[in-house]
PDB file of C-alpha atoms in Angstrom:
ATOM      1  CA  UNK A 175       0.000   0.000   0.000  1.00 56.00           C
ATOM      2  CA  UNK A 176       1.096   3.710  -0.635  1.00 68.00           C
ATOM      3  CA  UNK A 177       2.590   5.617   2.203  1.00 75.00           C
ATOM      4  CA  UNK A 178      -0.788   8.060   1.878  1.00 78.00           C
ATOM      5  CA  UNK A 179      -3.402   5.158   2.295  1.00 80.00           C
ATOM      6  CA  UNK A 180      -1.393   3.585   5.187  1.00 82.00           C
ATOM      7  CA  UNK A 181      -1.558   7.429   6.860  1.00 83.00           C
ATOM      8  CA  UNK A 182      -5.561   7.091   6.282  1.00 86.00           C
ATOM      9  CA  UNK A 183      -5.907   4.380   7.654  1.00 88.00           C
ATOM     10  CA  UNK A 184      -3.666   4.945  10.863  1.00 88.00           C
ATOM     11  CA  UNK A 185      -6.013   7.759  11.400  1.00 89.00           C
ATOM     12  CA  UNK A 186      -9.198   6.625  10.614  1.00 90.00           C
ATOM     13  CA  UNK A 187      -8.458   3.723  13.326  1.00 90.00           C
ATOM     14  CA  UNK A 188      -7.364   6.531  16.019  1.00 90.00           C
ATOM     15  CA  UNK A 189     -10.603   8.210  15.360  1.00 90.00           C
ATOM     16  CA  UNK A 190     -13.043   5.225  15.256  1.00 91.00           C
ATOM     17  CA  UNK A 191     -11.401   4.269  18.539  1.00 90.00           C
ATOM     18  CA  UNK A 192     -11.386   7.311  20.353  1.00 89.00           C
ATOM     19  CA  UNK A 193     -14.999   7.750  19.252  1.00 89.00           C
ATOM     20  CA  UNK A 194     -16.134   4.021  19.864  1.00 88.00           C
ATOM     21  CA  UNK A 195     -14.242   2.134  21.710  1.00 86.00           C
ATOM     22  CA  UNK A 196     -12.788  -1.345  20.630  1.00 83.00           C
ATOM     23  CA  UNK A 197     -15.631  -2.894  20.664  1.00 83.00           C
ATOM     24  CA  UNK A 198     -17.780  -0.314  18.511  1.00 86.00           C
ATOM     25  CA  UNK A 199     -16.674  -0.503  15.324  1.00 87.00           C
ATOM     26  CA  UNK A 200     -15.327  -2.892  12.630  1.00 87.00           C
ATOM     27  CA  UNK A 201     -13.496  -3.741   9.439  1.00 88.00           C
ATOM     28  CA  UNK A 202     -16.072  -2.399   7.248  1.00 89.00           C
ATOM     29  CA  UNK A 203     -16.513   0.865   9.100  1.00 90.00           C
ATOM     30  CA  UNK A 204     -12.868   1.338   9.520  1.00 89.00           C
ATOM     31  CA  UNK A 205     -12.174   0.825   5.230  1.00 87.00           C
ATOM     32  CA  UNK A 206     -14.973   3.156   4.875  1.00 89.00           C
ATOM     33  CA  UNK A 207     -13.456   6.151   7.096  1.00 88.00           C
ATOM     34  CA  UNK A 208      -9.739   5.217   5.552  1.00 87.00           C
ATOM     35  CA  UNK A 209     -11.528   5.399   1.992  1.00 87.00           C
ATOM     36  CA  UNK A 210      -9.953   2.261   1.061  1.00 86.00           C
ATOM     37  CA  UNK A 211     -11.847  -1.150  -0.143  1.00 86.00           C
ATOM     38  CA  UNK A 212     -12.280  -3.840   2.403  1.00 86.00           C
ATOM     39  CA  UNK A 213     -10.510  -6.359   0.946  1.00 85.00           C
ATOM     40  CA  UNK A 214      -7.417  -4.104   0.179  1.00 82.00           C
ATOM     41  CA  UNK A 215      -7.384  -3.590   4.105  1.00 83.00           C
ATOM     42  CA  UNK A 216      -7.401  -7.036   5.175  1.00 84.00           C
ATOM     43  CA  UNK A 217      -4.857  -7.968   2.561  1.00 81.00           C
ATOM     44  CA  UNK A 218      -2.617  -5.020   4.116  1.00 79.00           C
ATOM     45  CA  UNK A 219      -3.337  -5.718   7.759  1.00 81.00           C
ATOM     46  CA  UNK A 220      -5.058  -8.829   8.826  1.00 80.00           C
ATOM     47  CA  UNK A 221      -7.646  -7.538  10.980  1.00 83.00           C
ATOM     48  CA  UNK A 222      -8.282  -4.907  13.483  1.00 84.00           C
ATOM     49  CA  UNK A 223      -5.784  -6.125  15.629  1.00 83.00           C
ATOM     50  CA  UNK A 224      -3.028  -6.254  13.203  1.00 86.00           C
ATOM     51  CA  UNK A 225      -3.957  -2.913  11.996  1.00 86.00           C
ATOM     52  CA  UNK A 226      -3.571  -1.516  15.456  1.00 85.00           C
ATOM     53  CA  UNK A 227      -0.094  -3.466  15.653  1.00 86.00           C
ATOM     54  CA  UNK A 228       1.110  -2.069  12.347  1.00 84.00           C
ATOM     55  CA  UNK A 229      -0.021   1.350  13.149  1.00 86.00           C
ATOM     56  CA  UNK A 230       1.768   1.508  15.791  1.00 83.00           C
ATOM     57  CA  UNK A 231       4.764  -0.139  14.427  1.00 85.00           C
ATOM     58  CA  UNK A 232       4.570   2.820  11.748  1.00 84.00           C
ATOM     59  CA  UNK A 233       4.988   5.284  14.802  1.00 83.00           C
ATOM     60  CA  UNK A 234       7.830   3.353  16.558  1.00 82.00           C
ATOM     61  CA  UNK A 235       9.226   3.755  12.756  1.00 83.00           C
ATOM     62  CA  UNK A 236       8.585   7.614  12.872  1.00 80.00           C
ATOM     63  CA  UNK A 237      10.646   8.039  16.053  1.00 78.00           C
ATOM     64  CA  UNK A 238      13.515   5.766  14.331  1.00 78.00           C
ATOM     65  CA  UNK A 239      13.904   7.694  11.229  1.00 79.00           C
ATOM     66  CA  UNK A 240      14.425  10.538  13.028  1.00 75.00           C
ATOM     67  CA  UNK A 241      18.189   9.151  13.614  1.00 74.00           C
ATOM     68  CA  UNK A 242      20.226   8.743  16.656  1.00 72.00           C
ATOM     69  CA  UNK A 243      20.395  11.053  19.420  1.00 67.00           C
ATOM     70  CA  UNK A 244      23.299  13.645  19.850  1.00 72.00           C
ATOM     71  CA  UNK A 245      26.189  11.300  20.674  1.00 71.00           C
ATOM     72  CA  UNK A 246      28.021  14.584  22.197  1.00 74.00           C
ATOM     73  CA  UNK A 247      25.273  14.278  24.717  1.00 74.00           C
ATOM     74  CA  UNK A 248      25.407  12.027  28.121  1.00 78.00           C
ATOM     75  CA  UNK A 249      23.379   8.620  28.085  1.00 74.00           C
ATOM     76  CA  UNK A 250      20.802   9.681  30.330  1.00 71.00           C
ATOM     77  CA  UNK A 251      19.769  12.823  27.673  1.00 74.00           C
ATOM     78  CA  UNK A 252      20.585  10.948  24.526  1.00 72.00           C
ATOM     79  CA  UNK A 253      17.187   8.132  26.484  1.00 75.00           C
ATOM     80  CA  UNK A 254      15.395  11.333  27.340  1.00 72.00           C
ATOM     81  CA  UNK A 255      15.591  12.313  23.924  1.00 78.00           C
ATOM     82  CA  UNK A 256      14.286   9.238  22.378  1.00 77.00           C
ATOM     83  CA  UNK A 257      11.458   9.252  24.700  1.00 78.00           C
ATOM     84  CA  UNK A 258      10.411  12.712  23.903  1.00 81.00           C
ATOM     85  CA  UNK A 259      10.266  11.719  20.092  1.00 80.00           C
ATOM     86  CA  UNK A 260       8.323   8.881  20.889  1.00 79.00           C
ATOM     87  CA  UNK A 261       5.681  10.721  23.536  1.00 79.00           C
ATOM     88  CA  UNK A 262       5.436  13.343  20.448  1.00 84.00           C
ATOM     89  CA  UNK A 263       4.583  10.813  17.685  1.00 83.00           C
ATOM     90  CA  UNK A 264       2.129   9.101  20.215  1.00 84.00           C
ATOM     91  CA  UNK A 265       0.431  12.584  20.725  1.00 86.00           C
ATOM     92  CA  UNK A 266      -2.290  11.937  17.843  1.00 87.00           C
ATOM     93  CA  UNK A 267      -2.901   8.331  19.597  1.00 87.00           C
ATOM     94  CA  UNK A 268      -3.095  10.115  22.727  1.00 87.00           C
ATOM     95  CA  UNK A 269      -7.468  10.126  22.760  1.00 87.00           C
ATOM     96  CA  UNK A 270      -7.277   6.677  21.024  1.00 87.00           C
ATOM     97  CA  UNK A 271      -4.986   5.030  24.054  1.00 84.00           C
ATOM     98  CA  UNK A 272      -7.075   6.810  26.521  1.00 85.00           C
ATOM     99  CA  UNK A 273      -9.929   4.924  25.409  1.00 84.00           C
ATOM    100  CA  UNK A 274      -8.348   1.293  25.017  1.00 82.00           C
ATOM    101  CA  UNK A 275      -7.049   2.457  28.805  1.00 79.00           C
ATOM    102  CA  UNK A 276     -10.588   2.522  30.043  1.00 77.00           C
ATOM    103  CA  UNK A 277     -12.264  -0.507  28.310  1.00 73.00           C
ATOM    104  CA  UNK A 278      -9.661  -3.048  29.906  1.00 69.00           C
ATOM    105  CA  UNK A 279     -11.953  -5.144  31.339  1.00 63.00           C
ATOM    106  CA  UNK A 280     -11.187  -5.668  35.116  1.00 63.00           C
ATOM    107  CA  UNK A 281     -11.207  -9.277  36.175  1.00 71.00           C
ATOM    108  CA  UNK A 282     -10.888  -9.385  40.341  1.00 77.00           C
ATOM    109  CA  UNK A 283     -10.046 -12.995  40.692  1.00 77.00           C
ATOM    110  CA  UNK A 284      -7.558 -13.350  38.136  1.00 78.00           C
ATOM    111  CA  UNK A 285      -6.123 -10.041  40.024  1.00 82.00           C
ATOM    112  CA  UNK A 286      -6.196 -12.069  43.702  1.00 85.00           C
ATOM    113  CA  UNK A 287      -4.665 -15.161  41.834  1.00 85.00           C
ATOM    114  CA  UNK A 288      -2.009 -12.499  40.598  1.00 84.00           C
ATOM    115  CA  UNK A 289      -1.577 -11.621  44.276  1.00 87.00           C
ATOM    116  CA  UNK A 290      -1.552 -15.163  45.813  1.00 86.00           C
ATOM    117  CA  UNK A 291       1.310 -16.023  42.426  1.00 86.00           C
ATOM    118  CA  UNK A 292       3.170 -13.423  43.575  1.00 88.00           C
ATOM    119  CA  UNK A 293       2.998 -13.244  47.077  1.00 89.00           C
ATOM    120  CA  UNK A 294       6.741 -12.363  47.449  1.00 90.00           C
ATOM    121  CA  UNK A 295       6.670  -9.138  44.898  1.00 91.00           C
ATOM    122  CA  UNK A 296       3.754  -8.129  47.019  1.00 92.00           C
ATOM    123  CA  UNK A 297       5.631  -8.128  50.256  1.00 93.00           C
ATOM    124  CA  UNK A 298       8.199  -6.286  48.761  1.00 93.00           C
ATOM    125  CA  UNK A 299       6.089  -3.673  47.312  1.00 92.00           C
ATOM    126  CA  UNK A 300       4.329  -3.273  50.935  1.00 93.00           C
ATOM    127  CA  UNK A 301       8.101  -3.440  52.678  1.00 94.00           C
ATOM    128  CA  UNK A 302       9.227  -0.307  49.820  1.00 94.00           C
ATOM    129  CA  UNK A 303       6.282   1.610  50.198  1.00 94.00           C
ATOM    130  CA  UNK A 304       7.054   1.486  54.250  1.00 94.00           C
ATOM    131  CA  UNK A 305      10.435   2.483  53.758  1.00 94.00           C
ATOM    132  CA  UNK A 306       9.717   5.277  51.563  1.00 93.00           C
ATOM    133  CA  UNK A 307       7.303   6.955  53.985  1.00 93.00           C
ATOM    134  CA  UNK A 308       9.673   6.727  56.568  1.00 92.00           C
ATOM    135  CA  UNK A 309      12.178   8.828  54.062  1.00 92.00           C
ATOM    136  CA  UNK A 310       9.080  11.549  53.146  1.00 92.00           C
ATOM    137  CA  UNK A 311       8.849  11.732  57.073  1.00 92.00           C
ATOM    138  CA  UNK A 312      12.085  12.693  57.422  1.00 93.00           C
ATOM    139  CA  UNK A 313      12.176  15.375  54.379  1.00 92.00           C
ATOM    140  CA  UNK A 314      10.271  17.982  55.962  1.00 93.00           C
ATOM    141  CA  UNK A 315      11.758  17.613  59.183  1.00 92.00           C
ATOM    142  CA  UNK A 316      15.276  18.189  57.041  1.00 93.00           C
ATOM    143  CA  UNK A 317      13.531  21.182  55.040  1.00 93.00           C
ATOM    144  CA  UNK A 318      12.388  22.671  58.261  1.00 94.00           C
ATOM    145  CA  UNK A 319      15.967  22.906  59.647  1.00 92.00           C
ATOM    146  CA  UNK A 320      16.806  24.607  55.934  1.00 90.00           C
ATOM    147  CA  UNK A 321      13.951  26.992  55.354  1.00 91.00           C
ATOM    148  CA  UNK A 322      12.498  28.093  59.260  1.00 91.00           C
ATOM    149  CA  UNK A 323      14.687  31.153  59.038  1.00 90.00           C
ATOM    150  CA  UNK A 324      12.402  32.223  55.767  1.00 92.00           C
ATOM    151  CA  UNK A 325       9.480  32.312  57.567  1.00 93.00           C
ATOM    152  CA  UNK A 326       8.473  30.523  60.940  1.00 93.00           C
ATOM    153  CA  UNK A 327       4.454  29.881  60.219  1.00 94.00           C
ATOM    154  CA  UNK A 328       4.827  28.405  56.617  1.00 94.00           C
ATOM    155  CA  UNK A 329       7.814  26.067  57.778  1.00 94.00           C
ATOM    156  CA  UNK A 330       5.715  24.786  60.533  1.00 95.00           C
ATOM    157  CA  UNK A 331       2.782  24.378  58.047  1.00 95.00           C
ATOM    158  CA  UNK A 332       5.012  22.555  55.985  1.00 95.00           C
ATOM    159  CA  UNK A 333       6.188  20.148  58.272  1.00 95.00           C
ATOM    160  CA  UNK A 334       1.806  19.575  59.558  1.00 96.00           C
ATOM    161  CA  UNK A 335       1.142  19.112  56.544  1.00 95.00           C
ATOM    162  CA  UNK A 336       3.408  17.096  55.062  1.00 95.00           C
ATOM    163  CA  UNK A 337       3.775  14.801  58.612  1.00 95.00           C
ATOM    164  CA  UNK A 338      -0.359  14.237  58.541  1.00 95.00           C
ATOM    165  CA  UNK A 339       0.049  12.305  54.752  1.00 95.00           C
ATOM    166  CA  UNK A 340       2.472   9.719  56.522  1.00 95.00           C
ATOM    167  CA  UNK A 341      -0.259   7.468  59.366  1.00 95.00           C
ATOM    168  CA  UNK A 342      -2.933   8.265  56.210  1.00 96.00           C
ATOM    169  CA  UNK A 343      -0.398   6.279  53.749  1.00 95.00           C
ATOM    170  CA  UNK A 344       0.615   4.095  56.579  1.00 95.00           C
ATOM    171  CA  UNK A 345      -2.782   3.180  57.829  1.00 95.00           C
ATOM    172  CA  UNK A 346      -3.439   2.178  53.821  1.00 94.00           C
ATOM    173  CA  UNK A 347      -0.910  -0.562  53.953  1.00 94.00           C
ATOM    174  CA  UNK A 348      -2.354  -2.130  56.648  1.00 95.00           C
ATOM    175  CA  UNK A 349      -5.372  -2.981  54.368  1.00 94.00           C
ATOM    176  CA  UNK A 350      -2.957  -4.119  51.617  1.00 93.00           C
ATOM    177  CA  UNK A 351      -1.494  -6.433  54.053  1.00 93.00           C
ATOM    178  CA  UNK A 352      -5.488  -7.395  55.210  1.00 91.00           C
ATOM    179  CA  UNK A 353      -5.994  -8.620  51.752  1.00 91.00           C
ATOM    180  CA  UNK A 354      -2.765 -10.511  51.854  1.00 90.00           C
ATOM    181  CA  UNK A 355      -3.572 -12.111  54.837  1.00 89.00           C
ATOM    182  CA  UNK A 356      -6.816 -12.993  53.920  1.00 88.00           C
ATOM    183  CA  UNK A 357      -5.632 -14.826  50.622  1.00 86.00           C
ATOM    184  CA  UNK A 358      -2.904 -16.218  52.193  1.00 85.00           C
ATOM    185  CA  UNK A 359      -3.711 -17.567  55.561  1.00 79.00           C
ATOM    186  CA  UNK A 360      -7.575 -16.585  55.910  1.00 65.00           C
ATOM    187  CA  UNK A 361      -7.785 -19.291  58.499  1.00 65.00           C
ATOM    188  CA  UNK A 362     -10.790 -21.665  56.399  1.00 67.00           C
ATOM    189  CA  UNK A 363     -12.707 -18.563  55.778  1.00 70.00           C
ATOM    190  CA  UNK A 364     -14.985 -19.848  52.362  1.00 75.00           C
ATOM    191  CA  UNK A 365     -14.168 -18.211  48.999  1.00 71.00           C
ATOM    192  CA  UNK A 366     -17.251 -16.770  48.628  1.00 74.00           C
ATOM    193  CA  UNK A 367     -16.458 -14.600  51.712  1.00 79.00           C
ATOM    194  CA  UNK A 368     -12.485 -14.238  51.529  1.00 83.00           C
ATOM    195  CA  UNK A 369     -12.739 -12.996  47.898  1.00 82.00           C
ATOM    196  CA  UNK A 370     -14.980 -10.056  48.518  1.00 88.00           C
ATOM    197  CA  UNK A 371     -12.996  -8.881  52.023  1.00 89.00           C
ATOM    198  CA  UNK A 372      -9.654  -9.090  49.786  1.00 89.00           C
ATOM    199  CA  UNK A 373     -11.278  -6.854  47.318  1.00 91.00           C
ATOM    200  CA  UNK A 374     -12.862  -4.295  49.768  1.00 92.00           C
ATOM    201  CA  UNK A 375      -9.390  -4.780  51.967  1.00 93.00           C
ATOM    202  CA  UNK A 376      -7.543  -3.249  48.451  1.00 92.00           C
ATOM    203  CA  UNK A 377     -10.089  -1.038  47.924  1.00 92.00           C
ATOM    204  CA  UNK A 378      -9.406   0.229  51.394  1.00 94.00           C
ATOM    205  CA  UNK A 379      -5.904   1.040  50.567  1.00 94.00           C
ATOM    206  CA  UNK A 380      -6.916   3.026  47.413  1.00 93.00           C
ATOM    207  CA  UNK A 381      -9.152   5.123  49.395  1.00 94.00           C
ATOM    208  CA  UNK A 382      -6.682   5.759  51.909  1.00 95.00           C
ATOM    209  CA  UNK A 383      -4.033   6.889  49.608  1.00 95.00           C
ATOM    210  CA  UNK A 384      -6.591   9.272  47.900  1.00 94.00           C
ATOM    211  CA  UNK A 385      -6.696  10.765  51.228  1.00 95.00           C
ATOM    212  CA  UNK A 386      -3.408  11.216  51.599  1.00 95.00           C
ATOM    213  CA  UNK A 387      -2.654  12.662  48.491  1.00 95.00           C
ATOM    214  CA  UNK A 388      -4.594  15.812  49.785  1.00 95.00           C
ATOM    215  CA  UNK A 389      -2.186  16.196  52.085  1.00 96.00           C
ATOM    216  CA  UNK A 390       0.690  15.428  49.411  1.00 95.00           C
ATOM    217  CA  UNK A 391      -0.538  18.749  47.703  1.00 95.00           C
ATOM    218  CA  UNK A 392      -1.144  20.746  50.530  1.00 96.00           C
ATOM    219  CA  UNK A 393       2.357  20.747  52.049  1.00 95.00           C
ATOM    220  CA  UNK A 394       3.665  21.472  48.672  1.00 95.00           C
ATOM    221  CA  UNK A 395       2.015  25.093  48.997  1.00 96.00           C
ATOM    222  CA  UNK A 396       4.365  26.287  51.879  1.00 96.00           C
ATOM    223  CA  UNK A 397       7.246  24.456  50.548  1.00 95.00           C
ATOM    224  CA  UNK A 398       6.809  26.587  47.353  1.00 94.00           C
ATOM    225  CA  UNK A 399       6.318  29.409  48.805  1.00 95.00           C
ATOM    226  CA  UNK A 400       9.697  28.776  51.145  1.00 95.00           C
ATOM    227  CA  UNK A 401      11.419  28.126  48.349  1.00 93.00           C
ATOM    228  CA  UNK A 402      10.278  31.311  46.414  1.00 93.00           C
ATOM    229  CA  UNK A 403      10.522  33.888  49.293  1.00 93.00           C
ATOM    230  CA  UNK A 404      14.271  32.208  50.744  1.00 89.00           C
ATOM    231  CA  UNK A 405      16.712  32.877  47.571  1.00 84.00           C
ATOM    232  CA  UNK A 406      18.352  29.780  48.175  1.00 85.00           C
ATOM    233  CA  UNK A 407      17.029  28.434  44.961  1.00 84.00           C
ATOM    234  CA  UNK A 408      15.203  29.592  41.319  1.00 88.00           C
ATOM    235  CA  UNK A 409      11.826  31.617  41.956  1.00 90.00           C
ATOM    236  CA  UNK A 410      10.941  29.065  39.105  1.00 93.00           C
ATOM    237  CA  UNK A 411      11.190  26.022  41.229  1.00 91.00           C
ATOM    238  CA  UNK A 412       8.673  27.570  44.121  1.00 92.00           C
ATOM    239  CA  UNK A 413       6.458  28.622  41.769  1.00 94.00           C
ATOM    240  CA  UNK A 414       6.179  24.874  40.424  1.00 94.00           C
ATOM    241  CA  UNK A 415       6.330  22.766  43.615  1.00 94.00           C
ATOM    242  CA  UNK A 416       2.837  25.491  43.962  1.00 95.00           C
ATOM    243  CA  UNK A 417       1.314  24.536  41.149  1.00 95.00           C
ATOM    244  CA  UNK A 418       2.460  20.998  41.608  1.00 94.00           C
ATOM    245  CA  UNK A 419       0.343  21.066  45.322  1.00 94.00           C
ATOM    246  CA  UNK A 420      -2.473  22.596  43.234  1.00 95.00           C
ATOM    247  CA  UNK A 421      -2.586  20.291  40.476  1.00 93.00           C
ATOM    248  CA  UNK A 422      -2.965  17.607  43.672  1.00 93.00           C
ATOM    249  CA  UNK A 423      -5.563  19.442  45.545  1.00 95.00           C
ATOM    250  CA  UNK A 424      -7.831  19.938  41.846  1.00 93.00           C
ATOM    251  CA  UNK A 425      -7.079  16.180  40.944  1.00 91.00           C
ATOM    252  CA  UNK A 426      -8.934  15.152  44.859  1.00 92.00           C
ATOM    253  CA  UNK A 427     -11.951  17.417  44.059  1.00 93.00           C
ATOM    254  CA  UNK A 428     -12.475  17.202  41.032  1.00 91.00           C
ATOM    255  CA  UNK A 429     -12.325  13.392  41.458  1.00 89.00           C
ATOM    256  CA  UNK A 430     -15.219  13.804  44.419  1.00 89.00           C
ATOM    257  CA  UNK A 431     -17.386  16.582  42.817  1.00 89.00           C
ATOM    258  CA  UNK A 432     -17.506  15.631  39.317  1.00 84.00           C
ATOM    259  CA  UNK A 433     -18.642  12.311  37.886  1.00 76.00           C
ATOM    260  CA  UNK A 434     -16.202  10.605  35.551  1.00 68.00           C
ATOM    261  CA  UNK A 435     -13.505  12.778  35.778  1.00 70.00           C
ATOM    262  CA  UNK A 436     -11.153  10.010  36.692  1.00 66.00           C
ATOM    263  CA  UNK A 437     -11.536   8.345  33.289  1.00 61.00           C
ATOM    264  CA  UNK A 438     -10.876  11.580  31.355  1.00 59.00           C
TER     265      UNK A 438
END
């Protein structure tokens, strides 16, 4: 097929799926969008599913023939480079992705199975998560000693604020370990009844941690502001950790006061 045609049809697929879903459209629909015949489409790609893989293949192409990164540069910016080529040729997919994102269908016992497989990654992930609130308990304490000078108030806000997130988060992994308990060792307790206290045990944990990130925003605010008023660093870096603790604080209510804005 001609370069054009392929083009058509890698964007008559992003549209039909950002507008339908998977699930809502087909072969037929998706030659008649590309304006190519049906059988000239299945000759080229198989199916919907080898369409999506060739599509996408095309992109990973895009971001090749764009050459190698700067070898004067280090290795860490020649990666960063690649990836910002490929997150730019993924922009038009962006609504398409988004979409096939949402309609992954969510299967809770192959999920507990996945647990109960991997008990040991589990534990780990619970053990890191520990350890890394013990570090952001710390921080503040550090920043306090740092910034206090700046202003008194908004260092002691900081260090409220940021010390509250910590029993939230901590209280959260408790429920994680509930659910491993109860698929691991839930003492004869029937399926029927384990399975559902696993799920609401996780589901626990996910509602904690939406509680704490309030608080993960919140103490960004002073910390901003410290680091704008103090001199010690760019104006530029206060003025993001701010909008960073904003961005947090809009993500929590928007999430509670408006319907669906999760899956947007």
């Amino acid at each position: 097929m001609q370069t054009e045609t392929l083009d058509k049809i890698d964007t008559a697929l992003r549209e039909l799926i950002a507008e339908r879903g998977w699930s809502g459209f087909g072969m037929a629909e998706l030659a008649e969008r590309a304006g190519t015949g049906l059988a000239s489409l299945y000759e080229a790609s198989g199916g919907r599913v080898g369409a999506l893989i060739a599509a996408l293949g095309r992109t990973d192409n895009q971001v090749l023939a764009a050459g190698a990164a700067d070898a004067s540069e280090t290795p860490r910016n020649r990666r960063f480079e690649i990836m910002m080529r490929r997150y730019d040729a993924l922009l038009p997919w962006r609504a398409a992705l988004k979409r096939l994102a949402r309609e992954r269908p969510f299967d809770p016992p192959a999920m507990l199975a996945n647990i109960v497989a991997h008990e040991a990654l589990f534990r780990a992930g619970v053990v890191s998560f520990m350890i890394e609130q013990v570090a952001f308990l710390l921080l503040p304490l550090l920043l306090f000693r740092l910034l206090h000078r700046v202003h008194q108030r908004a260092a002691v806000a900081m260090v409220a604020l940021a010390v509250t997130a910590v029993p939230i988060a901590l209280i959260g992994v408790m429920h994680r370990l509930d659910a491993l308990w109860l698929l691991t060792d839930g003492h004869g307790l029937p399926m029927e009844t384990m399975t559902p206290l696993a799920l609401l045990a996780l589901k626990s944990y996910g509602h904690a941690i939406f509680v704490a990130s309030l608080f993960w925003g919140l103490w960004l605010l002073p910390f901003g502001y410290l680091v704008f008023t103090s001199g010690m660093l760019p104006r530029l870096a206060g003025l993001l950790l701010m909008l960073g603790g904003i961005g947090y604080l809009v993500d929590v209510f928007a999430d509670l006061l408006l319907p669906g804005y999760a899956d947007t």
